[in-house]
Amino acid sequence: MDFSNFKPESLMMSYGYKPSLSEGAIKCPIFQTSTFVFNTAMEGKRFFEVAYGLREKEKGEELGLIYSRLNNPDLEILENRLCLWDKADDCAVFESGMSAISTVMMEFLSPGDLLVYSRPVYGGTDHFIQHFLKRMKIQSVGFRAGETKEEIIARIEATGNAANLKLIHIETPANPTNAVIDIQLCADVKKHFSTEDNQVLLSVDNTYMGPVWQHPLQHGADLVLYSATKYIGGHSDVIAGACLGSFELMARVKGLRTFLGNMAGPWTGWLLMRSLETLKVRMDQQAENAMHVAAYLNNHPKVESVYYLGNTHENGTAAEREVIERQFSSFGAMIAFDVKGGEKEAFQFLDNLKLIKLAVSLGGTESLAEHPQTMTHADVDPEDKKVMNITEKLVRLSIGVENYNDIISDIDQSLATI
Ligand SMILES: *Cc1c(COP(=O)(O)O)cnc(C)c1O
């Protein structure tokens, strides 16, 4: 039977795991071990040759198990399964989304280089760029959703450092208002500045939509990044991250991960494998619930604007509609909306929710609500906040797997208190 035609959700229970290697256990055990026993000294020597890049792998040769900072079955099987969703060659799992992002930036940027990024990016990423990378003498320039290819190129040229552009890093749709950024357009900008000796890379933080609803590698990205804490983990009980891409780029990412030692541990790997079995059903249900919640909010007299991909698709420009159809297979499960009024009304709404919890993070089975202006985006540049509609009256919802009628009735009773 040809398993390669199967959908990823059909393979999340079995792919890459051989029960015969684990006493017939149906599930991959937790390999809670720091090191692995070699059969012979020669075997150990050959494993290290591959691990340290002293020789190329022979055809069909897998890197043998050495030491859990380099490899561990719970991570390797998880990484192989994650590759199926994004059709990537290889994957590296990290102890957090931030460690995946910072490792990629440190591997592909050197002092004097230029980084281009979409604004606003995740707060932790923004801090890393503005503080750590700046201290490492890495220059950065931001652009916003809706800018044309020519405008982005002009911004890059205005830095006077376009020849040293090495990495374009984006998040799409943008958090918290679901503003759409066109991956293909960014890939065109990348091509514009790439030369024979300087291949500019494009990395996409796909946490908001992935790995089910958007596949950046298919639209010209080189690397996909995840906070696996969000949809991939999906139960708000684990912090983890992932990076996927070609064998060539991932060899570099995994190389730095080995020396920073920021790989995920076996217990995290095991938890994420368990999560992946229900990834598709969870995300499908969350997207369906979000559709109902958005429809409810669209008609509520105390709600001003609703920022949801389904709304942009219906009421946005033809260009926005085209990008949404090309890039996303769903409108997702993140909704932001303006309450009529200001901070007082927004807080009133947040404080009176009963079923939905007041917490940052997203993508979990339980619905969450938060106030971007004073919480997740508190540190965002005021000008960006204004342009991106991150105001006092904005509330962000991550829709979970509860019955959507119950989510709506909680929102309804809480809006009624305003
Ligand atoms: C949460 C998040 C991160 C950071 O991930 P951690 O797992 O918390 O380190 C990065 N990017 C986006 C878009 C996120 O939502």
Coordinates of C-alpha atoms and ligand atoms in Angstrom, one line a residue:
M1 CA 0.0 0.0 0.0
D2 CA 1.3 3.4 -0.9
F3 CA 1.2 5.5 2.3
S4 CA 2.7 8.5 0.6
N5 CA -0.7 9.4 -0.8
F6 CA -2.3 9.4 2.6
K7 CA -3.3 12.7 4.3
P8 CA -1.1 13.7 7.3
E9 CA -4.0 13.2 9.7
S10 CA -4.1 9.5 8.8
L11 CA -0.5 9.0 9.6
M12 CA -0.1 10.9 12.9
M13 CA -0.7 7.7 14.9
S14 CA 1.9 5.6 13.3
Y15 CA 4.3 7.3 11.0
G16 CA 8.0 6.8 11.7
Y17 CA 7.5 4.4 14.6
K18 CA 8.3 0.7 14.6
P19 CA 6.5 -1.2 17.5
S20 CA 9.0 -4.1 17.1
L21 CA 11.8 -1.8 18.3
S22 CA 9.9 -1.1 21.6
E23 CA 8.6 -4.5 22.8
G24 CA 5.5 -4.2 20.6
A25 CA 4.2 -1.1 22.3
I26 CA 1.5 0.5 20.2
K27 CA 2.6 4.0 21.2
C28 CA 6.1 5.3 21.1
P29 CA 7.4 5.2 24.7
I30 CA 9.0 8.2 26.4
F31 CA 12.7 7.6 25.8
Q32 CA 13.7 9.4 29.1
T33 CA 17.4 8.8 28.6
S34 CA 20.4 11.1 28.2
T35 CA 22.6 8.7 26.2
F36 CA 22.5 5.6 24.0
V37 CA 24.6 2.5 24.0
F38 CA 26.6 1.8 20.9
N39 CA 26.9 -1.9 19.8
T40 CA 30.6 -1.5 18.8
A41 CA 33.2 1.2 19.0
M42 CA 33.2 1.3 15.2
E43 CA 29.5 2.1 15.2
G44 CA 30.0 5.0 17.7
K45 CA 32.8 6.3 15.5
R46 CA 30.6 6.2 12.4
F47 CA 27.7 7.9 14.1
F48 CA 29.9 10.8 15.2
E49 CA 31.4 11.2 11.7
V50 CA 27.9 12.0 10.5
A51 CA 26.8 14.0 13.5
Y52 CA 29.8 16.3 13.2
G53 CA 29.7 16.5 9.4
L54 CA 33.0 14.8 9.0
R55 CA 31.5 12.6 6.2
E56 CA 28.3 12.6 4.2
K57 CA 25.6 10.1 5.1
E58 CA 25.6 7.1 2.8
K59 CA 22.5 6.4 0.8
G60 CA 19.7 5.4 3.1
E61 CA 21.9 5.8 6.2
E62 CA 20.1 7.3 9.3
L63 CA 22.0 9.1 12.0
G64 CA 22.4 6.6 14.8
L65 CA 21.2 7.5 18.3
I66 CA 24.1 9.1 20.3
Y67 CA 23.0 11.5 23.0
S68 CA 19.7 13.3 23.6
R69 CA 21.1 16.8 22.9
L70 CA 21.8 15.5 19.3
N71 CA 18.8 13.1 18.8
N72 CA 16.2 11.1 20.7
P73 CA 13.4 8.9 19.3
D74 CA 10.6 11.1 20.7
L75 CA 12.0 14.1 18.9
E76 CA 12.9 12.3 15.6
I77 CA 9.6 10.7 15.2
L78 CA 7.8 13.9 16.1
E79 CA 9.9 15.8 13.6
N80 CA 9.2 13.3 10.8
R81 CA 5.5 13.6 11.5
L82 CA 5.6 17.4 11.5
C83 CA 7.3 17.3 8.0
L84 CA 4.2 15.7 6.5
W85 CA 2.0 18.7 7.1
D86 CA 4.3 21.2 5.5
K87 CA 5.8 18.7 2.9
A88 CA 9.2 19.7 4.3
D89 CA 12.5 17.7 4.0
D90 CA 13.4 18.1 7.6
C91 CA 12.3 19.6 10.9
A92 CA 13.9 20.6 14.2
V93 CA 11.9 20.8 17.4
F94 CA 12.9 23.3 20.1
E95 CA 12.1 23.9 23.8
S96 CA 10.0 27.0 22.8
G97 CA 8.8 28.9 19.8
M98 CA 11.2 31.7 20.8
S99 CA 14.2 29.3 20.8
A100 CA 13.2 28.2 17.2
I101 CA 13.0 31.8 16.0
S102 CA 16.1 33.0 17.8
T103 CA 18.2 30.1 16.6
V104 CA 17.2 30.7 13.0
M105 CA 18.1 34.4 13.3
M106 CA 21.4 33.7 14.9
E107 CA 22.3 31.0 12.4
F108 CA 21.5 33.1 9.3
L109 CA 22.5 36.6 10.4
S110 CA 26.0 38.0 11.1
P111 CA 27.2 41.4 12.2
G112 CA 26.6 44.0 9.5
D113 CA 23.7 42.0 7.9
L114 CA 20.2 43.4 7.3
L115 CA 17.0 41.7 8.5
V116 CA 13.6 42.7 7.1
Y117 CA 10.5 41.8 9.0
S118 CA 6.8 42.4 9.0
R119 CA 5.4 44.7 11.7
P120 CA 4.1 44.0 14.2
V121 CA 5.7 40.7 14.8
Y122 CA 5.3 38.6 18.0
G123 CA 6.5 40.6 21.0
G124 CA 9.3 38.2 21.9
T125 CA 10.6 38.2 18.3
D126 CA 10.4 42.0 18.2
H127 CA 12.3 42.3 21.5
F128 CA 15.0 39.9 20.2
I129 CA 15.4 42.0 17.0
Q130 CA 15.4 45.4 18.8
H131 CA 17.7 44.4 21.6
F132 CA 19.8 41.3 21.1
L133 CA 20.3 41.5 17.3
K134 CA 20.9 45.2 17.5
R135 CA 23.7 44.5 20.1
M136 CA 25.1 42.0 17.6
K137 CA 25.2 44.8 15.0
I138 CA 22.5 43.4 12.9
Q139 CA 20.4 46.1 11.3
S140 CA 16.7 45.6 10.8
V141 CA 13.9 47.3 8.9
G142 CA 10.1 46.7 9.2
F143 CA 7.3 46.9 6.8
R144 CA 3.5 46.6 7.3
A145 CA 0.7 44.4 5.8
G146 CA -0.7 46.0 2.6
E147 CA 2.6 47.5 1.4
T148 CA 3.4 46.8 -2.2
K149 CA 6.5 45.0 -3.5
E150 CA 7.9 48.4 -4.7
E151 CA 7.4 50.0 -1.3
I152 CA 9.1 47.2 0.5
I153 CA 12.0 47.3 -2.0
A154 CA 12.3 51.1 -1.5
R155 CA 12.4 50.6 2.3
I156 CA 15.2 48.1 2.0
E157 CA 17.2 50.3 -0.4
A158 CA 16.7 53.3 1.9
T159 CA 18.8 51.4 4.6
G160 CA 21.9 51.7 2.4
N161 CA 22.6 48.1 3.3
A162 CA 20.6 46.2 0.7
A163 CA 23.6 44.2 -0.4
N164 CA 23.8 42.6 3.0
L165 CA 20.1 41.6 3.2
K166 CA 20.1 38.0 4.5
L167 CA 16.7 37.3 5.9
I168 CA 13.1 38.4 5.5
H169 CA 10.9 37.2 8.4
I170 CA 7.1 37.6 8.4
E171 CA 4.0 36.6 10.2
T172 CA 0.8 36.2 8.3
P173 CA -2.0 36.9 9.1
A174 CA -0.7 39.5 11.5
N175 CA -1.5 39.2 15.1
P176 CA -3.9 40.5 16.5
T177 CA -6.0 41.9 13.6
N178 CA -5.5 39.3 11.0
A179 CA -4.0 41.7 8.4
V180 CA -2.9 39.6 5.4
I181 CA 0.7 39.6 4.1
D182 CA 1.4 37.9 0.8
I183 CA 4.1 35.3 1.1
Q184 CA 4.7 35.1 -2.7
L185 CA 5.2 38.9 -2.8
C186 CA 7.9 38.6 -0.1
A187 CA 9.4 35.7 -2.1
D188 CA 9.6 38.1 -5.1
V189 CA 11.3 40.7 -2.9
K190 CA 13.8 38.0 -1.8
K191 CA 14.5 37.1 -5.5
H192 CA 15.0 40.8 -6.3
F193 CA 17.9 41.1 -3.8
S194 CA 19.3 37.6 -4.1
T195 CA 22.6 37.1 -6.1
E196 CA 24.8 34.2 -7.0
D197 CA 26.7 34.5 -3.7
N198 CA 24.0 35.9 -1.5
Q199 CA 20.8 33.9 -1.4
V200 CA 18.3 35.9 0.7
L201 CA 16.1 33.6 2.8
L202 CA 12.4 34.0 3.7
S203 CA 11.2 32.7 7.0
V204 CA 7.5 32.6 8.0
D205 CA 6.2 32.3 11.5
N206 CA 3.1 30.2 10.8
T207 CA 1.9 29.9 14.4
Y208 CA -1.4 31.5 13.7
M209 CA -2.5 29.2 10.9
G210 CA -0.3 26.2 11.0
P211 CA 0.4 23.6 10.3
V212 CA -3.0 22.8 8.9
W213 CA -4.4 26.0 7.3
Q214 CA -1.3 27.5 5.6
H215 CA 1.8 26.0 4.1
P216 CA 4.4 28.7 3.5
L217 CA 7.0 26.5 1.8
Q218 CA 4.6 26.0 -1.1
H219 CA 4.4 29.8 -1.6
G220 CA 8.1 30.4 -1.8
A221 CA 9.3 30.5 1.9
D222 CA 12.5 28.8 2.8
L223 CA 11.8 28.2 6.5
V224 CA 8.6 27.7 8.5
L225 CA 8.6 28.5 12.2
Y226 CA 6.1 27.5 14.9
S227 CA 5.4 28.2 18.5
A228 CA 4.3 24.5 19.0
T229 CA 2.9 25.9 22.3
K230 CA -0.2 27.0 20.3
Y231 CA -2.1 24.8 17.8
I232 CA 0.4 22.0 17.6
G233 CA 0.5 21.4 21.3
G234 CA -3.1 22.6 21.5
H235 CA -3.9 21.9 25.2
S236 CA -2.1 24.8 26.9
D237 CA 0.1 22.4 28.8
V238 CA 3.5 22.6 27.0
I239 CA 5.9 25.2 25.7
A240 CA 7.7 24.1 22.5
G241 CA 8.7 25.3 19.0
A242 CA 9.6 23.9 15.6
C243 CA 11.4 24.9 12.4
L244 CA 11.0 23.2 9.0
G245 CA 12.8 23.5 5.6
S246 CA 15.2 21.9 3.2
F247 CA 17.8 19.4 4.3
E248 CA 20.5 21.9 3.5
L249 CA 19.1 24.7 5.7
M250 CA 17.9 22.4 8.4
A251 CA 21.4 20.9 8.7
R252 CA 22.5 24.4 9.7
V253 CA 19.6 25.0 12.1
K254 CA 20.1 21.6 13.7
G255 CA 23.8 22.3 14.0
L256 CA 23.3 25.4 16.0
R257 CA 20.6 23.8 18.1
T258 CA 23.1 21.1 19.1
F259 CA 25.5 23.7 20.4
L260 CA 22.9 26.0 22.0
G261 CA 21.4 22.9 23.5
N262 CA 17.8 24.2 23.1
M263 CA 16.2 21.1 21.7
A264 CA 13.0 19.9 23.3
G265 CA 13.2 17.1 25.8
P266 CA 11.7 13.6 25.3
W267 CA 8.6 14.3 27.5
T268 CA 7.8 17.4 25.4
G269 CA 8.3 15.3 22.2
W270 CA 5.9 12.7 23.6
L271 CA 3.3 15.2 24.5
L272 CA 3.4 16.8 21.1
M273 CA 3.1 13.4 19.3
R274 CA 0.0 12.8 21.4
S275 CA -1.3 16.3 20.4
L276 CA -0.7 15.7 16.7
E277 CA -3.1 12.8 16.6
T278 CA -6.0 15.2 17.1
L279 CA -4.5 18.3 15.4
K280 CA -6.8 18.2 12.4
V281 CA -10.0 17.5 14.2
R282 CA -9.3 20.1 16.8
M283 CA -8.4 22.8 14.3
D284 CA -11.4 21.9 12.0
Q285 CA -13.7 22.3 15.0
Q286 CA -12.0 25.6 16.2
A287 CA -12.4 27.1 12.7
E288 CA -16.0 26.1 12.4
N289 CA -16.7 27.5 15.9
A290 CA -14.9 30.8 14.9
M291 CA -17.2 31.1 11.9
H292 CA -20.3 31.0 14.1
V293 CA -18.7 33.4 16.7
A294 CA -17.7 35.9 14.0
A295 CA -21.2 35.8 12.4
Y296 CA -22.7 36.5 15.9
L297 CA -20.2 39.4 16.6
N298 CA -20.9 40.9 13.1
N299 CA -24.5 41.6 14.1
H300 CA -24.0 42.8 17.7
P301 CA -24.9 46.4 18.5
K302 CA -22.1 46.8 21.1
V303 CA -19.5 45.6 18.6
E304 CA -17.9 48.0 16.2
S305 CA -15.4 46.2 13.9
V306 CA -14.7 42.5 13.7
Y307 CA -11.2 41.4 12.4
Y308 CA -11.6 38.0 11.0
L309 CA -10.2 36.5 7.8
G310 CA -13.8 35.5 6.7
N311 CA -14.8 39.2 7.0
T312 CA -11.8 40.4 5.0
H313 CA -12.6 37.8 2.4
E314 CA -16.1 39.1 2.1
N315 CA -15.6 42.8 2.4
G316 CA -11.9 43.4 1.6
T317 CA -10.3 44.4 -1.7
A318 CA -10.0 42.0 -4.6
A319 CA -6.3 41.8 -3.9
E320 CA -6.9 40.7 -0.3
R321 CA -9.4 38.1 -1.4
E322 CA -7.0 36.7 -3.9
V323 CA -4.2 36.3 -1.3
I324 CA -6.6 34.7 1.2
E325 CA -7.8 32.2 -1.4
R326 CA -4.2 31.4 -2.5
Q327 CA -2.6 31.2 0.9
F328 CA -5.2 29.9 3.5
S329 CA -7.4 26.9 3.4
S330 CA -9.5 28.2 6.3
F331 CA -10.3 31.6 7.9
G332 CA -8.7 30.3 11.1
A333 CA -9.9 30.5 14.6
M334 CA -8.5 33.9 15.8
I335 CA -10.9 36.8 16.0
A336 CA -10.3 40.3 17.2
F337 CA -13.0 42.9 17.6
D338 CA -13.6 46.5 18.8
V339 CA -16.1 46.9 21.6
K340 CA -18.0 50.2 21.4
G341 CA -16.3 52.5 23.9
G342 CA -12.7 52.2 25.2
E343 CA -10.6 50.4 27.7
K344 CA -13.3 50.5 30.4
E345 CA -15.8 48.7 28.1
A346 CA -13.2 46.2 26.8
F347 CA -12.2 45.3 30.4
Q348 CA -15.8 45.1 31.5
F349 CA -16.3 42.5 28.7
L350 CA -13.1 40.6 29.7
D351 CA -13.8 40.6 33.4
N352 CA -17.4 39.2 33.0
L353 CA -16.6 36.2 30.8
K354 CA -17.4 32.9 32.5
L355 CA -16.6 30.1 30.2
I356 CA -13.9 31.9 28.1
K357 CA -10.7 32.4 30.2
L358 CA -8.9 35.7 30.4
A359 CA -5.4 34.7 29.3
V360 CA -2.8 35.3 26.6
S361 CA -1.6 32.5 24.3
L362 CA -3.8 30.9 21.6
G363 CA -4.7 27.8 19.7
G364 CA -5.6 25.6 22.7
T365 CA -8.7 23.6 23.2
E366 CA -10.2 26.2 25.6
S367 CA -11.3 29.6 24.3
L368 CA -9.2 32.5 25.5
A369 CA -9.7 36.3 25.5
E370 CA -7.2 39.1 26.1
H371 CA -6.6 42.8 25.5
P372 CA -3.7 43.3 23.0
Q373 CA -3.1 47.0 23.7
T374 CA -2.2 46.4 27.3
M375 CA -1.1 42.7 27.2
T376 CA 0.4 40.9 24.2
H377 CA 1.1 44.1 22.3
A378 CA 1.9 46.4 25.2
D379 CA 5.5 47.0 24.0
V380 CA 4.6 47.5 20.3
D381 CA 5.6 50.9 18.8
P382 CA 2.7 53.4 19.2
E383 CA 2.7 54.3 15.5
D384 CA 2.4 50.6 14.6
K385 CA -0.4 50.2 17.1
K386 CA -2.3 53.1 15.5
V387 CA -1.9 51.9 11.9
M388 CA -2.7 48.3 12.8
N389 CA -5.9 49.2 14.8
I390 CA -4.5 48.0 18.1
T391 CA -6.5 50.3 20.3
E392 CA -8.0 50.4 23.7
K393 CA -11.3 49.0 22.5
L394 CA -9.7 45.9 20.8
V395 CA -10.2 42.5 22.3
R396 CA -8.7 39.3 20.9
L397 CA -10.3 35.9 21.0
S398 CA -8.8 32.4 20.5
I399 CA -11.6 30.1 19.8
G400 CA -11.5 26.6 21.3
V401 CA -13.4 23.3 20.8
E402 CA -16.3 24.0 23.1
N403 CA -19.8 23.9 21.7
Y404 CA -20.1 27.2 19.8
N405 CA -23.5 28.0 21.2
D406 CA -22.0 28.0 24.7
I407 CA -19.1 30.2 23.5
I408 CA -21.6 32.6 22.0
S409 CA -23.8 32.7 25.0
D410 CA -20.9 33.5 27.2
I411 CA -19.9 36.4 24.9
D412 CA -23.5 37.5 24.8
Q413 CA -24.0 37.6 28.6
S414 CA -20.6 39.4 29.0
L415 CA -21.4 42.1 26.3
A416 CA -24.8 42.6 28.1
T417 CA -23.0 43.8 31.2
I418 CA -21.5 46.8 29.4
Ligands
LIG1 C1 3.6 32.4 21.2 C2 4.2 32.8 19.9 C3 5.6 32.8 19.7 C4 6.5 32.4 20.9 O1 6.4 31.0 21.2 P1 6.8 30.4 22.6 O2 6.4 29.0 22.4 O3 6.0 31.1 23.6 O4 8.2 30.6 22.8 C5 6.1 33.1 18.5 N1 5.3 33.6 17.5 C6 4.0 33.6 17.6 C7 3.2 34.1 16.5 C8 3.4 33.3 18.8 O5 2.1 33.4 18.9

